[in-house]
Short mmCIF file of C-alpha atoms and ligand atoms in Angstrom, two decimals:
data_model
loop_
_atom_site.label_atom_id
_atom_site.label_comp_id
_atom_site.label_asym_id
_atom_site.label_seq_id
_atom_site.Cartn_x
_atom_site.Cartn_y
_atom_site.Cartn_z
CA MET H 26 -25.44 -36.23 -36.76
CA ALA H 27 -25.86 -32.29 -38.15
CA ALA H 28 -25.70 -29.88 -35.93
CA ASP H 29 -29.87 -28.99 -34.65
CA PRO H 30 -30.79 -26.09 -37.77
CA GLN H 31 -32.16 -23.72 -34.77
CA PHE H 32 -28.57 -23.93 -32.66
CA LEU H 33 -27.49 -22.10 -36.02
CA LYS H 34 -29.51 -20.14 -36.77
CA TYR H 35 -29.57 -18.93 -33.14
CA VAL H 36 -25.79 -18.10 -34.14
CA ASP H 37 -26.83 -16.03 -36.66
CA GLU H 38 -28.95 -13.88 -35.24
CA HIS H 39 -26.63 -13.27 -32.55
CA GLN H 40 -23.61 -12.61 -33.51
CA ASP H 41 -24.28 -8.67 -31.54
CA ASP H 42 -24.51 -10.21 -28.27
CA TYR H 43 -21.63 -12.74 -28.81
CA ILE H 44 -18.79 -10.00 -29.99
CA LYS H 45 -19.26 -7.83 -26.93
CA ARG H 46 -19.17 -10.69 -24.73
CA LEU H 47 -15.70 -11.32 -26.56
CA SER H 48 -15.26 -6.93 -25.92
CA ASP H 49 -15.91 -7.20 -21.98
CA ALA H 50 -13.98 -10.23 -22.81
CA VAL H 51 -11.12 -8.42 -24.07
CA ALA H 52 -11.19 -5.37 -22.24
CA ILE H 53 -10.20 -7.63 -19.13
CA ALA H 54 -6.19 -7.22 -19.36
CA SER H 55 -5.19 -11.04 -18.45
CA VAL H 56 -1.89 -10.41 -19.41
CA SER H 57 0.18 -13.28 -17.56
CA GLY H 58 3.77 -14.43 -16.25
CA ASN H 59 3.78 -10.02 -14.57
CA LEU H 60 3.28 -8.77 -11.61
CA ALA H 61 1.28 -6.25 -13.07
CA TYR H 62 -1.39 -8.34 -14.45
CA VAL H 63 -2.16 -10.42 -11.85
CA LYS H 64 -5.51 -9.31 -10.75
CA ASP H 65 -6.24 -8.64 -14.16
CA VAL H 66 -5.63 -12.24 -14.30
CA GLU H 67 -7.20 -13.53 -11.79
CA ALA H 68 -10.78 -11.36 -12.90
CA MET H 69 -10.92 -13.00 -16.14
CA GLY H 70 -10.75 -16.21 -14.27
CA GLU H 71 -13.85 -14.67 -11.98
CA TYR H 72 -15.35 -13.91 -15.52
CA LEU H 73 -15.12 -17.15 -17.07
CA VAL H 74 -16.59 -18.23 -13.36
CA GLN H 75 -19.16 -15.29 -14.00
CA GLN H 76 -20.57 -16.88 -17.30
CA LEU H 77 -20.07 -20.43 -17.14
CA THR H 78 -22.41 -20.43 -13.69
CA ALA H 79 -25.15 -18.15 -15.24
CA LEU H 80 -25.60 -19.71 -18.06
CA GLY H 81 -25.86 -23.44 -15.78
CA ALA H 82 -22.77 -24.99 -15.19
CA THR H 83 -21.49 -26.63 -12.26
CA VAL H 84 -18.36 -24.21 -12.02
CA GLU H 85 -14.85 -24.96 -9.09
CA LYS H 86 -11.95 -22.67 -8.95
CA ARG H 87 -9.16 -24.32 -9.01
CA PRO H 88 -5.83 -23.20 -6.46
CA ILE H 89 -2.42 -24.70 -8.20
CA GLY H 90 0.12 -23.66 -5.84
CA THR H 91 1.79 -20.67 -6.59
CA HIS H 92 5.07 -18.92 -8.78
CA THR H 93 8.06 -16.35 -7.99
CA LEU H 94 7.34 -13.07 -9.72
CA GLU H 95 9.77 -10.54 -10.51
CA GLY H 96 11.30 -12.04 -6.54
CA LYS H 97 7.93 -12.03 -5.69
CA GLU H 98 5.93 -15.72 -4.23
CA VAL H 99 2.36 -15.24 -5.42
CA ASP H 100 -1.14 -17.43 -6.35
CA LEU H 101 -0.66 -18.99 -10.20
CA PRO H 102 -4.32 -17.73 -11.75
CA PRO H 103 -6.41 -20.49 -10.83
CA VAL H 104 -7.67 -23.34 -12.80
CA ILE H 105 -11.68 -22.49 -13.99
CA ILE H 106 -12.81 -26.44 -14.61
CA GLY H 107 -16.60 -27.01 -15.85
CA GLN H 108 -19.64 -29.09 -16.43
CA VAL H 109 -21.99 -29.27 -17.86
CA GLY H 110 -24.69 -32.66 -18.26
CA ASN H 111 -23.38 -36.34 -17.03
CA ASP H 112 -25.44 -38.24 -18.60
CA PRO H 113 -24.08 -42.22 -19.08
CA LYS H 114 -25.35 -42.67 -22.31
CA LYS H 115 -24.61 -39.06 -23.72
CA LYS H 116 -19.88 -39.24 -24.64
CA THR H 117 -18.31 -36.78 -22.33
CA LEU H 118 -16.22 -33.51 -23.78
CA LEU H 119 -13.35 -32.08 -22.98
CA VAL H 120 -12.58 -29.19 -23.79
CA TYR H 121 -9.93 -27.03 -22.76
CA GLY H 122 -7.73 -22.68 -23.64
CA HIS H 123 -7.08 -20.44 -21.84
CA TYR H 124 -7.70 -16.64 -20.18
CA ASP H 125 -4.57 -15.07 -19.76
CA VAL H 126 -2.85 -13.51 -23.03
CA GLN H 127 0.53 -11.82 -23.95
CA PRO H 128 2.20 -8.42 -23.26
CA ALA H 129 0.66 -6.30 -25.66
CA LEU H 130 1.31 -2.12 -25.43
CA LYS H 131 0.07 0.37 -27.42
CA GLU H 132 3.03 1.87 -28.73
CA ASP H 133 3.89 -1.23 -29.66
CA GLY H 134 2.92 -0.32 -32.62
CA TRP H 135 -0.98 -0.71 -31.82
CA LEU H 136 -3.46 0.93 -34.36
CA TYR H 137 -5.95 0.91 -31.28
CA PRO H 138 -5.96 0.33 -27.36
CA PRO H 139 -5.04 -3.66 -27.73
CA PHE H 140 -7.22 -3.87 -24.68
CA GLU H 141 -10.10 -2.76 -26.34
CA LEU H 142 -11.44 -4.54 -28.99
CA THR H 143 -12.27 -2.38 -32.07
CA PRO H 144 -13.51 -3.54 -35.26
CA ASP H 145 -11.88 -2.35 -38.27
CA PRO H 146 -13.39 1.22 -39.90
CA LYS H 147 -13.58 0.42 -43.41
CA GLY H 148 -15.44 -2.63 -42.35
CA SER H 149 -13.77 -6.05 -43.60
CA GLY H 150 -15.34 -7.66 -40.12
CA LYS H 151 -12.03 -7.97 -37.90
CA LEU H 152 -11.93 -7.38 -34.61
CA TYR H 153 -8.60 -5.95 -32.69
CA GLY H 154 -7.49 -6.87 -29.66
CA ARG H 155 -5.07 -8.05 -27.32
CA GLY H 156 -6.48 -12.21 -26.77
CA SER H 157 -9.10 -11.73 -29.68
CA THR H 158 -8.27 -15.26 -31.46
CA ASP H 159 -5.13 -16.67 -28.54
CA ASP H 160 -7.36 -17.22 -27.40
CA LYS H 161 -10.21 -15.61 -25.93
CA GLY H 162 -12.34 -16.00 -28.57
CA PRO H 163 -12.26 -20.10 -29.55
CA VAL H 164 -13.06 -20.39 -25.19
CA LEU H 165 -16.27 -17.63 -26.07
CA GLY H 166 -16.85 -19.41 -28.60
CA TRP H 167 -17.96 -22.25 -26.42
CA ILE H 168 -19.99 -20.36 -24.15
CA ASN H 169 -21.73 -18.77 -26.80
CA VAL H 170 -22.53 -22.25 -27.70
CA LEU H 171 -23.49 -23.33 -23.91
CA GLU H 172 -25.68 -19.73 -24.70
CA ALA H 173 -28.07 -20.70 -27.53
CA HIS H 174 -28.97 -24.68 -26.18
CA LYS H 175 -29.83 -23.17 -22.75
CA ASN H 176 -31.90 -20.38 -24.16
CA LEU H 177 -33.11 -22.36 -27.20
CA GLY H 178 -34.09 -25.39 -24.24
CA ILE H 179 -32.24 -27.95 -25.92
CA GLU H 180 -29.99 -30.31 -24.77
CA LEU H 181 -25.63 -31.13 -25.41
CA PRO H 182 -25.24 -33.97 -27.32
CA VAL H 183 -23.04 -34.51 -24.85
CA ASN H 184 -21.79 -33.82 -22.18
CA LEU H 185 -19.64 -30.98 -21.81
CA LYS H 186 -16.96 -30.79 -19.25
CA MET H 187 -14.14 -27.55 -19.79
CA CYS H 188 -11.11 -26.79 -18.34
CA PHE H 189 -8.97 -22.69 -18.58
CA GLU H 190 -5.98 -22.05 -17.47
CA GLY H 191 -4.93 -18.55 -16.29
CA MET H 192 -0.96 -19.75 -17.62
CA GLU H 193 -0.94 -20.77 -20.73
CA GLU H 194 1.82 -17.52 -22.01
CA ASN H 195 4.19 -18.60 -19.33
CA GLY H 196 4.62 -22.30 -19.32
CA SER H 197 1.08 -23.50 -17.79
CA VAL H 198 2.97 -24.34 -14.72
CA ASN H 199 1.54 -26.92 -12.83
CA LEU H 200 -0.74 -27.38 -14.91
CA ASP H 201 -0.38 -31.07 -15.75
CA LYS H 202 0.36 -31.78 -11.14
CA PHE H 203 -3.34 -30.50 -12.07
CA ILE H 204 -4.16 -32.93 -14.26
CA GLU H 205 -2.70 -35.96 -12.96
CA SER H 206 -4.30 -35.05 -9.40
CA GLU H 207 -7.73 -34.90 -11.67
CA LYS H 208 -7.50 -37.65 -13.47
CA ASP H 209 -9.84 -40.19 -11.81
CA LYS H 210 -12.37 -37.68 -10.14
CA PHE H 211 -12.97 -33.98 -12.32
CA PHE H 212 -11.21 -35.87 -15.80
CA SER H 213 -12.51 -39.26 -15.33
CA GLY H 214 -15.05 -41.04 -18.22
CA VAL H 215 -13.76 -37.97 -20.34
CA ASP H 216 -14.08 -39.58 -23.86
CA CYS H 217 -12.24 -36.92 -25.81
CA MET H 218 -10.88 -33.92 -26.43
CA CYS H 219 -10.48 -30.16 -28.42
CA ILE H 220 -8.52 -27.44 -27.88
CA SER H 221 -8.89 -24.40 -30.03
CA ASP H 222 -5.38 -22.38 -29.56
CA ASN H 223 -3.70 -22.19 -33.03
CA TYR H 224 -5.06 -21.29 -36.12
CA TRP H 225 -4.86 -21.83 -40.00
CA LEU H 226 -2.32 -21.95 -42.02
CA ASP H 227 -4.21 -19.13 -44.62
CA THR H 228 -7.32 -17.13 -44.34
CA LYS H 229 -9.39 -19.39 -46.19
CA THR H 230 -9.57 -22.78 -45.72
CA PRO H 231 -10.14 -24.49 -42.49
CA CYS H 232 -7.94 -26.59 -40.75
CA LEU H 233 -8.07 -30.35 -38.64
CA THR H 234 -3.89 -29.62 -36.54
CA TYR H 235 -2.49 -33.43 -36.51
CA GLY H 236 0.67 -32.16 -35.55
CA LEU H 237 2.85 -29.02 -32.66
CA ARG H 238 5.80 -27.72 -31.87
CA GLY H 239 6.96 -28.34 -27.84
CA ILE H 240 8.56 -25.54 -26.85
CA ASN H 241 12.62 -24.51 -24.87
CA TYR H 242 12.52 -21.37 -23.17
CA TYR H 243 16.33 -20.75 -22.18
CA GLU H 244 18.34 -17.65 -20.74
CA ILE H 245 21.70 -16.61 -20.52
CA LYS H 246 22.25 -14.82 -16.94
CA ILE H 247 25.98 -13.04 -17.61
CA ASN H 248 26.02 -10.98 -14.48
CA GLY H 249 29.32 -8.79 -14.32
CA PRO H 250 30.26 -5.45 -12.26
CA ASP H 251 27.58 -4.52 -8.81
CA ARG H 252 26.31 -1.64 -10.57
CA ASP H 253 25.37 0.07 -13.35
CA LEU H 254 28.78 2.59 -14.80
CA HIS H 255 29.35 5.48 -17.22
CA SER H 256 31.39 3.78 -20.21
CA GLY H 257 33.37 7.23 -20.12
CA VAL H 258 34.64 6.57 -17.51
CA PHE H 259 35.01 3.11 -16.91
CA GLY H 260 34.55 1.31 -20.87
CA GLY H 261 37.86 -0.31 -22.61
CA THR H 262 38.33 -1.00 -18.12
CA VAL H 263 36.30 -3.86 -17.83
CA HIS H 264 34.63 -6.91 -19.33
CA GLU H 265 31.56 -5.54 -20.49
CA PRO H 266 28.11 -8.25 -20.21
CA MET H 267 26.29 -6.80 -23.49
CA THR H 268 29.17 -7.56 -25.01
CA ASP H 269 29.23 -11.18 -23.84
CA LEU H 270 26.23 -11.60 -24.61
CA ILE H 271 25.83 -10.39 -27.25
CA THR H 272 28.64 -12.09 -28.64
CA LEU H 273 26.68 -15.86 -26.83
CA MET H 274 23.55 -14.95 -29.37
CA SER H 275 25.55 -14.77 -32.70
CA LYS H 276 26.29 -18.04 -32.12
CA LEU H 277 22.88 -19.62 -31.81
CA VAL H 278 21.76 -18.63 -35.44
CA THR H 279 22.49 -17.70 -38.11
CA GLY H 280 20.10 -15.47 -40.18
CA ASP H 281 19.10 -17.77 -41.83
CA GLY H 282 17.49 -20.00 -40.05
CA GLN H 283 20.41 -22.75 -38.99
CA ILE H 284 20.39 -23.87 -35.68
CA LEU H 285 24.14 -23.67 -34.70
CA ILE H 286 23.95 -25.80 -31.23
CA PRO H 287 25.66 -29.13 -31.97
CA GLY H 288 24.19 -32.52 -32.17
CA VAL H 289 20.79 -31.06 -32.10
CA LYS H 290 20.23 -30.44 -36.30
CA GLU H 291 20.88 -34.65 -35.25
CA MET H 292 18.93 -35.93 -33.28
CA ILE H 293 15.07 -34.86 -35.62
CA ALA H 294 13.59 -38.16 -37.29
CA PRO H 295 14.08 -38.47 -40.91
CA LEU H 296 11.29 -37.56 -43.64
CA THR H 297 8.80 -40.35 -44.00
CA ASP H 298 7.15 -39.87 -48.18
CA ASP H 299 3.81 -40.43 -46.01
CA GLU H 300 5.00 -36.74 -43.90
CA ARG H 301 6.54 -35.34 -47.76
CA ALA H 302 3.21 -36.15 -48.63
CA LYS H 303 1.46 -34.47 -45.88
CA PHE H 304 2.60 -31.22 -46.80
CA GLU H 305 2.48 -31.68 -50.37
CA ALA H 306 -1.30 -32.28 -50.21
CA ILE H 307 -1.93 -28.76 -48.09
CA HIS H 308 -3.86 -25.30 -50.05
CA PHE H 309 -1.10 -22.97 -49.37
CA ALA H 310 0.49 -19.97 -51.35
CA MET H 311 3.70 -18.33 -50.42
CA LYS H 312 1.99 -14.68 -50.76
CA ASP H 313 -0.06 -16.30 -47.32
CA ILE H 314 2.68 -16.01 -44.85
CA HIS H 315 3.73 -12.69 -47.20
CA ASP H 316 0.29 -11.55 -46.09
CA ALA H 317 0.46 -13.11 -42.80
CA VAL H 318 4.00 -11.29 -41.61
CA GLY H 319 3.25 -8.02 -44.45
CA GLY H 320 5.90 -8.44 -47.08
CA ASP H 321 8.27 -10.93 -48.47
CA VAL H 322 10.59 -11.46 -45.80
CA THR H 323 10.99 -15.72 -45.88
CA ILE H 324 13.76 -17.56 -45.74
CA TYR H 325 12.60 -19.68 -49.05
CA ASN H 326 10.78 -18.71 -51.89
CA ASP H 327 9.05 -22.77 -52.02
CA GLY H 328 5.52 -23.44 -50.59
CA VAL H 329 6.62 -26.93 -49.36
CA LYS H 330 9.77 -25.95 -47.70
CA THR H 331 8.21 -22.85 -46.22
CA LEU H 332 5.82 -25.02 -44.30
CA MET H 333 8.12 -27.57 -43.02
CA GLY H 334 10.44 -24.75 -42.20
CA ARG H 335 7.50 -23.81 -39.92
CA MET H 336 6.34 -27.39 -38.66
CA ARG H 337 8.85 -30.39 -39.24
CA ASN H 338 11.42 -28.83 -38.63
CA PRO H 339 12.74 -27.41 -34.94
CA SER H 340 13.73 -23.35 -34.93
CA LEU H 341 15.29 -20.97 -32.54
CA SER H 342 13.83 -17.49 -31.84
CA LEU H 343 15.97 -14.54 -30.19
CA HIS H 344 13.36 -12.91 -27.95
CA GLY H 345 14.89 -9.63 -25.91
CA ILE H 346 17.56 -8.51 -23.68
CA GLU H 347 16.63 -8.39 -20.09
CA GLY H 348 18.68 -5.88 -18.61
CA ALA H 349 19.83 -3.68 -21.12
CA PHE H 350 19.22 0.21 -22.50
CA SER H 351 16.17 0.23 -24.50
CA ALA H 352 14.36 3.77 -23.94
CA PRO H 353 14.80 6.43 -26.38
CA GLY H 354 17.26 9.05 -26.16
CA SER H 355 21.89 7.95 -26.50
CA LYS H 356 22.20 6.44 -22.31
CA THR H 357 25.58 6.13 -21.95
CA VAL H 358 25.36 2.75 -19.94
CA ILE H 359 27.43 0.24 -19.45
CA PRO H 360 24.22 -2.52 -17.97
CA CYS H 361 26.04 -4.60 -15.58
CA GLN H 362 23.62 -7.98 -15.49
CA VAL H 363 21.97 -8.53 -18.39
CA LYS H 364 19.99 -11.41 -19.70
CA GLY H 365 18.95 -12.50 -23.01
CA LYS H 366 16.38 -14.57 -24.02
CA PHE H 367 15.09 -17.83 -26.18
CA SER H 368 14.32 -20.76 -27.24
CA ILE H 369 13.84 -23.74 -29.57
CA ARG H 370 10.61 -25.19 -30.86
CA LEU H 371 10.94 -29.08 -30.89
CA VAL H 372 10.03 -31.77 -33.33
CA PRO H 373 9.77 -35.19 -32.63
CA ASN H 374 12.28 -36.75 -32.31
CA LEU H 375 14.49 -33.75 -29.78
CA THR H 376 13.35 -34.02 -26.13
CA VAL H 377 13.48 -30.93 -23.64
CA ALA H 378 16.43 -33.12 -21.00
CA GLY H 379 18.29 -33.83 -24.88
CA VAL H 380 18.08 -30.41 -25.94
CA THR H 381 19.01 -28.62 -22.71
CA GLU H 382 21.93 -30.76 -21.95
CA LYS H 383 23.93 -29.83 -25.58
CA VAL H 384 22.33 -26.21 -25.65
CA VAL H 385 24.33 -26.78 -21.88
CA GLU H 386 27.09 -27.61 -22.11
CA TYR H 387 27.51 -25.46 -26.00
CA VAL H 388 27.19 -22.09 -24.14
CA LYS H 389 29.77 -22.58 -21.48
CA ALA H 390 32.38 -23.43 -23.81
CA GLU H 391 31.09 -20.00 -26.22
CA PHE H 392 32.08 -18.14 -23.41
CA ALA H 393 34.92 -19.93 -21.59
CA LYS H 394 36.68 -19.07 -25.66
CA LEU H 395 35.80 -15.74 -24.03
CA GLY H 396 38.19 -15.09 -21.81
CA SER H 397 34.73 -12.95 -19.57
CA LYS H 398 35.89 -12.96 -15.05
CA ASN H 399 31.93 -12.23 -16.18
CA LYS H 400 30.38 -15.12 -14.76
CA LEU H 401 27.32 -17.03 -16.70
CA ASP H 402 24.46 -19.00 -15.85
CA VAL H 403 22.87 -20.39 -19.15
CA TYR H 404 19.38 -22.62 -17.96
CA LEU H 405 16.14 -23.42 -18.98
CA THR H 406 12.77 -21.50 -17.84
CA HIS H 407 9.93 -24.24 -18.70
CA GLY H 408 9.87 -26.19 -21.59
CA GLY H 409 6.62 -28.42 -23.39
CA GLU H 410 7.40 -31.71 -26.33
CA PRO H 411 6.35 -31.89 -29.13
CA TRP H 412 3.06 -33.33 -29.86
CA LEU H 413 1.45 -35.60 -33.18
CA HIS H 414 -2.21 -37.68 -33.85
CA TYR H 415 -3.46 -37.75 -36.78
CA SER H 416 -7.61 -39.17 -36.37
CA TYR H 417 -10.60 -36.47 -36.52
CA ARG H 418 -13.83 -37.74 -38.46
CA ALA H 419 -16.29 -35.81 -35.84
CA ALA H 420 -14.77 -32.97 -36.83
CA HIS H 421 -13.18 -33.28 -40.66
CA LYS H 422 -17.15 -33.44 -41.12
CA ALA H 423 -18.05 -30.60 -38.50
CA THR H 424 -15.44 -28.82 -40.53
CA GLU H 425 -17.08 -29.65 -44.46
CA ALA H 426 -20.67 -28.93 -42.50
CA VAL H 427 -19.90 -24.98 -41.24
CA TYR H 428 -17.75 -24.22 -44.21
CA GLY H 429 -18.81 -26.75 -47.13
CA GLN H 430 -14.17 -27.40 -47.17
CA THR H 431 -12.55 -30.07 -47.10
CA PRO H 432 -9.89 -28.84 -44.37
CA ASP H 433 -6.60 -29.19 -44.52
CA TYR H 434 -4.64 -31.36 -42.82
CA THR H 435 -1.87 -28.53 -40.91
CA ARG H 436 0.65 -29.03 -38.15
CA GLU H 437 1.24 -26.09 -36.25
CA GLY H 438 4.90 -24.38 -35.78
CA GLY H 439 3.25 -22.91 -32.17
CA SER H 440 3.36 -25.12 -28.55
CA ILE H 441 0.32 -25.86 -26.40
CA PRO H 442 2.94 -28.29 -24.27
CA VAL H 443 -0.35 -29.01 -22.47
CA THR H 444 -2.17 -31.44 -25.02
CA LEU H 445 1.70 -33.57 -24.36
CA ASP H 446 -0.21 -33.46 -21.16
CA PHE H 447 -3.68 -33.80 -21.06
CA ALA H 448 -2.78 -36.30 -24.32
CA ASN H 449 -0.84 -38.75 -22.09
CA ILE H 450 -2.75 -39.08 -18.36
CA LEU H 451 -5.47 -39.25 -19.70
CA GLY H 452 -4.76 -41.25 -22.67
CA LEU H 453 -7.14 -39.37 -24.75
CA ASN H 454 -7.47 -38.89 -28.41
CA VAL H 455 -6.92 -34.78 -28.31
CA LEU H 456 -8.25 -32.88 -31.25
CA LEU H 457 -7.24 -29.14 -32.74
CA LEU H 458 -9.18 -26.95 -33.69
CA PRO H 459 -8.50 -23.73 -35.15
CA VAL H 460 -10.95 -20.75 -35.37
CA GLY H 461 -8.78 -18.21 -35.77
CA ARG H 462 -7.15 -16.85 -38.64
CA GLY H 463 -3.43 -17.48 -40.25
CA ASP H 464 -2.96 -13.92 -40.97
CA ASP H 465 -4.84 -12.90 -37.39
CA GLY H 466 -1.35 -11.88 -35.92
CA ALA H 467 -1.57 -13.65 -32.24
CA HIS H 468 1.58 -12.18 -30.32
CA SER H 469 2.04 -9.58 -32.50
CA THR H 470 0.75 -5.74 -32.37
CA ASN H 471 -2.96 -5.60 -33.72
CA GLU H 472 -4.29 -8.92 -33.72
CA LYS H 473 -7.14 -9.72 -34.78
CA ILE H 474 -10.08 -12.22 -35.00
CA ASP H 475 -12.46 -12.02 -38.64
CA THR H 476 -16.04 -11.68 -37.53
CA SER H 477 -17.36 -14.73 -39.71
CA ASN H 478 -14.40 -16.93 -37.88
CA TYR H 479 -16.06 -15.90 -34.51
CA ILE H 480 -19.79 -16.46 -35.94
CA ASN H 481 -18.80 -20.09 -38.26
CA GLY H 482 -16.73 -20.74 -35.49
CA THR H 483 -18.83 -20.80 -32.74
CA LYS H 484 -21.25 -23.10 -35.56
CA LEU H 485 -18.01 -24.94 -35.74
CA LEU H 486 -17.69 -26.10 -32.22
CA GLY H 487 -21.23 -26.44 -31.82
CA SER H 488 -21.68 -28.74 -34.83
CA TYR H 489 -18.16 -30.93 -33.71
CA MET H 490 -20.01 -32.06 -29.90
CA TYR H 491 -23.13 -33.22 -32.87
CA GLU H 492 -20.61 -35.32 -35.11
CA LEU H 493 -18.91 -35.90 -32.50
CA ALA H 494 -21.89 -37.53 -30.59
CA ALA H 495 -22.79 -39.54 -33.61
CA ILE H 496 -20.39 -41.40 -34.95
CA ALA H 497 -18.72 -44.82 -33.29
CA LYS H 498 -15.81 -45.16 -31.30
CA ASP H 499 -12.94 -46.06 -32.00
N1 LIG M 504 -1.65 -20.89 -28.32
C1 LIG M 504 -0.59 -21.01 -28.58
C2 LIG M 504 0.01 -20.75 -28.30
O1 LIG M 504 1.30 -19.54 -28.19
N2 LIG M 504 1.04 -21.41 -27.53
C3 LIG M 504 2.88 -20.23 -26.99
C4 LIG M 504 2.95 -21.39 -25.62
C5 LIG M 504 4.34 -20.53 -25.06
C6 LIG M 504 4.63 -21.47 -24.57
N3 LIG M 504 6.08 -20.05 -24.08
C7 LIG M 504 5.74 -19.12 -24.23
N4 LIG M 504 4.34 -19.20 -24.71
C8 LIG M 504 3.71 -20.74 -27.44
O2 LIG M 504 4.49 -19.18 -28.18
O3 LIG M 504 3.64 -21.28 -28.69
ZN1 ZN M 505 -2.87 -19.81 -27.16
ZN1 ZN M 506 -0.10 -17.27 -27.42
#
């Protein structure tokens, strides 16, 4: 069943209102996992509550416990749950999204202030701002759909349940417990689920995503002297924590992406012919990735190898060092305690526990070889398993209706670990339906969403609801 034409027309006619809504949301700097932004994350949750309530949804803000930030115990951002419709004759669709964002500072290299949605002055339609594509744009896409239906006086073709969290960028702490505890309450009666929190592969081809890599995030902590030291006075006399840490971090991965931790490669599921064929069928040119990263810095020159590097193989990335001197200037300090941060993206059959065992064993063995008198700690901060699923008839039809194109079937290199919790705990068929493009720069500087993706994305989410309502259950 095609979407109601009045709905599609309404979306086209209200683009400016929708952009204003995105602008209001981007202005709330809801950076999770950072004490300085706790109030902003809370404000963003409240913003969603206000918006949904005004559109007639039944909304609740649910506390899910506390966590420690910079030594202080604070409330976790609440989960916002909402519902529109409760008709037993209709299917029930659950949508999930997150209202927290990654950190962003203008001085990181943003063209415009990251928390002010800024249209490209050259008129390309790009809307720059932190969270524009990850994940405020897609979340607001659902709110736009609700607004259109309410103002047109059209009933939704499905019952809609919504679950929005504020900790996705920091491991979705306690969300699994919340899903478990609400399994037979808020989440009961859900037929299927849609998550829009990833991206097309290129800038032209809409896609449906049937796989996600998992993620294990680690810290290596080295403690040395009990205070920072002068390198002229103490250099050459003490074991330096940074030296130990850099040595260890240099032993995790090669420059061409090979993971050096013994036992990890051996756990990867063998590639099947069917899997290879799916990668070969994807519309993808090396130019797409060169444009998305801003230059030819790819490990492979081959498209299928590049796609498999992102979707089918594990990868290890070094993210940063806490405690190291990083400001401009030439401070001659020996930092006394440093924490190296890295993560491993997981693919079938790597597990959070299996990989952690190998990582901890290896880092400890390498540290022992250094003969350092400093203290080592290596631990997982958060983990999420990989996920695969393949059956998306309603979304396929909706994509063809909105974009006039057959979608690519992709797997995502990024991770949305809670997908697996929803699928396993609620026994659901989860659809990943991206809204943004491959060059949106999520987590990067100058994150953007194209106006056409935001507006067509709103139509896509709405059209998916109509196709879902009409399709026979599996
Ligand atoms: N759009 C999904 C996304 O960005 N997910 C994050 C999840 C994460 C896990 N730990 C920190 N962030 C990702 O990096 O893939
Ligand atoms: Zn996201
Ligand atoms: Zn993200």
